[in-house]
Amino acid sequence: GDEVNREIINGLARAGVGTAEYVDSNKLSAISELTVRQVEIASQASFLSRFDIQWGSSNNGIEAPYGKETVFADRRTLIYYLTKDEAPSEVRVTALVGGLTEIEYAVPQAVFKTLSNQDLIPKMAAREAIRDLEEGRSILSLSEDDNSGNGEITNEIIRIGVKYQITSSETTFVAIDNQGW
């Protein structure tokens, strides 16, 4: 429907490692097409599974989303890496293709670029990292000590939110118009 809360639906899809489709109420005839597409996705063997990304010698960054999903054919997957320093010197991706053949791919150095905190891509990465923290899908969520982990998670959400100027469950920003006073 037109009034569905897309954030809740997308959250449910992420939690179930699935996808979501939306149908405009003016185009109800599209339901069968979208249903077929969802069944095809659910029945296909994964395209890439057990994939891992090695971010060179840099291990002081944040990968988001943290829990890498299985990648299906014809589906886009974005994985961000926020570094505290400079871009990694090398990135290597390994995965199983179709559950049978292992591949390894070295990302060319030419695609690496250090961006400022105010650029769009670092903000998108920060938003995804905060979402992981809020939904319990981060490395901090796997902490043995649940009591201290919650404090660490809250502090990390605040640190990332303030650094990248992103609102979250723990951060709020107020804008003041100084021109019209």
XYZ file of C-alpha atoms in Angstrom:
181
model
C 0.000 0.000 0.000
C 0.901 3.663 -0.172
C 1.114 4.131 3.586
C 3.434 1.231 4.438
C 6.390 2.030 6.694
C 9.279 1.206 4.379
C 11.846 1.437 7.173
C 10.120 -1.362 9.103
C 9.698 -3.521 5.995
C 13.322 -3.013 4.937
C 14.451 -3.780 8.501
C 12.495 -7.033 8.477
C 14.022 -7.938 5.130
C 17.558 -7.212 6.440
C 16.924 -9.243 9.598
C 15.811 -12.191 7.508
C 18.675 -11.712 5.026
C 16.065 -11.165 2.344
C 14.680 -8.490 0.087
C 11.568 -6.339 -0.001
C 9.328 -5.342 -2.895
C 6.763 -2.535 -2.946
C 3.592 -2.264 -4.996
C 1.873 1.034 -5.712
C -1.868 0.726 -5.029
C -2.496 2.131 -8.522
C -0.560 -0.794 -10.044
C -1.951 -3.842 -8.259
C -1.457 -5.849 -11.446
C 2.287 -5.758 -10.688
C 1.808 -8.000 -7.626
C 2.081 -11.218 -9.636
C 5.264 -10.014 -11.397
C 6.900 -9.031 -8.099
C 5.804 -12.267 -6.449
C 7.405 -14.279 -9.252
C 10.606 -12.253 -8.867
C 10.707 -12.933 -5.104
C 10.123 -16.677 -5.632
C 12.935 -16.759 -8.211
C 15.299 -15.054 -5.753
C 14.325 -17.427 -2.950
C 14.752 -20.535 -5.102
C 18.040 -19.703 -6.788
C 21.311 -20.949 -5.442
C 23.397 -18.147 -4.036
C 25.694 -16.497 -6.528
C 28.426 -15.678 -4.002
C 28.622 -17.150 -0.542
C 31.132 -17.268 2.291
C 32.744 -14.149 0.969
C 35.363 -12.311 2.924
C 37.017 -8.965 2.427
C 40.569 -8.315 3.587
C 41.213 -4.605 3.929
C 45.006 -4.800 3.626
C 47.031 -4.098 6.738
C 44.380 -1.668 7.964
C 42.330 -3.326 10.659
C 41.291 -0.209 12.533
C 38.250 0.564 10.433
C 34.551 -0.234 10.475
C 33.023 -2.497 7.834
C 29.348 -1.931 7.149
C 27.179 -3.833 6.887
C 28.985 -6.045 9.373
C 27.354 -9.398 8.611
C 28.020 -9.952 4.953
C 24.988 -11.330 3.202
C 24.897 -13.937 0.521
C 25.004 -12.212 -2.847
C 22.455 -13.229 -5.465
C 22.678 -12.658 -9.204
C 21.134 -9.372 -10.389
C 21.161 -7.899 -6.854
C 23.355 -4.979 -5.857
C 25.473 -5.276 -2.706
C 27.315 -2.349 -1.133
C 29.975 -2.845 1.517
C 31.657 0.177 3.070
C 34.865 0.483 5.053
C 35.388 3.545 7.231
C 39.030 3.940 8.158
C 40.415 6.060 10.922
C 43.546 6.636 8.852
C 44.119 6.517 5.124
C 42.639 4.164 2.551
C 43.931 0.573 2.724
C 46.871 -0.274 0.491
C 45.203 -3.439 -0.788
C 41.728 -4.968 -0.749
C 41.162 -8.654 -1.524
C 37.775 -10.319 -1.898
C 37.401 -14.097 -1.664
C 34.157 -16.020 -2.133
C 32.570 -19.230 -3.292
C 30.754 -18.973 -6.620
C 27.649 -21.116 -6.743
C 28.878 -22.944 -3.643
C 31.551 -24.765 -5.655
C 34.414 -22.646 -6.947
C 36.501 -20.342 -4.788
C 37.547 -17.068 -6.378
C 39.822 -14.284 -5.255
C 39.797 -10.751 -6.590
C 42.265 -7.957 -5.863
C 40.661 -4.524 -6.088
C 42.859 -2.182 -8.140
C 44.581 0.558 -6.118
C 43.263 3.159 -8.573
C 39.725 2.892 -7.168
C 40.768 3.843 -3.624
C 40.169 7.409 -2.639
C 40.364 9.128 0.708
C 37.213 11.172 1.236
C 36.476 13.800 3.849
C 33.872 13.193 6.555
C 31.540 15.602 4.748
C 31.445 13.671 1.461
C 28.344 11.634 0.668
C 29.918 8.152 0.568
C 31.455 8.328 4.081
C 28.087 9.570 5.378
C 26.337 6.608 3.717
C 28.913 4.249 5.241
C 28.456 5.850 8.666
C 24.658 5.525 8.404
C 25.017 1.826 7.577
C 27.457 1.323 10.490
C 25.022 3.037 12.868
C 22.178 0.856 11.550
C 24.308 -2.247 12.271
C 24.921 -1.018 15.819
C 21.258 -0.155 16.401
C 20.029 -3.504 15.053
C 22.579 -5.625 16.944
C 24.555 -6.665 13.849
C 27.984 -5.263 14.746
C 31.180 -6.694 16.177
C 30.294 -4.943 19.447
C 26.995 -6.842 19.561
C 28.927 -10.103 19.727
C 30.578 -9.056 22.996
C 30.509 -11.669 25.768
C 29.615 -9.056 28.392
C 26.162 -7.736 27.449
C 26.130 -4.966 30.075
C 29.360 -3.302 28.992
C 28.560 -3.975 25.332
C 25.469 -1.760 25.433
C 27.522 1.168 26.747
C 30.137 0.619 24.078
C 27.458 0.423 21.406
C 25.841 3.656 22.597
C 29.213 5.429 22.713
C 30.104 4.190 19.217
C 26.748 5.345 17.804
C 27.330 8.775 19.353
C 30.952 8.943 18.106
C 30.009 8.046 14.525
C 26.867 10.224 14.544
C 28.723 13.315 15.734
C 31.762 12.763 13.493
C 29.671 12.322 10.339
C 26.768 14.574 11.431
C 24.119 11.851 11.214
C 20.993 11.606 13.328
C 20.390 8.283 15.035
C 18.772 6.719 18.081
C 21.456 8.417 20.194
C 22.132 11.680 18.322
C 20.044 14.679 17.362
C 20.983 17.842 15.517
C 19.298 21.230 15.787
C 19.419 23.748 12.953
C 19.093 27.439 13.764
C 18.285 30.051 11.121
C 20.391 33.097 11.957
C 19.314 35.017 8.850
C 15.668 35.671 9.677
C 16.036 36.787 13.315
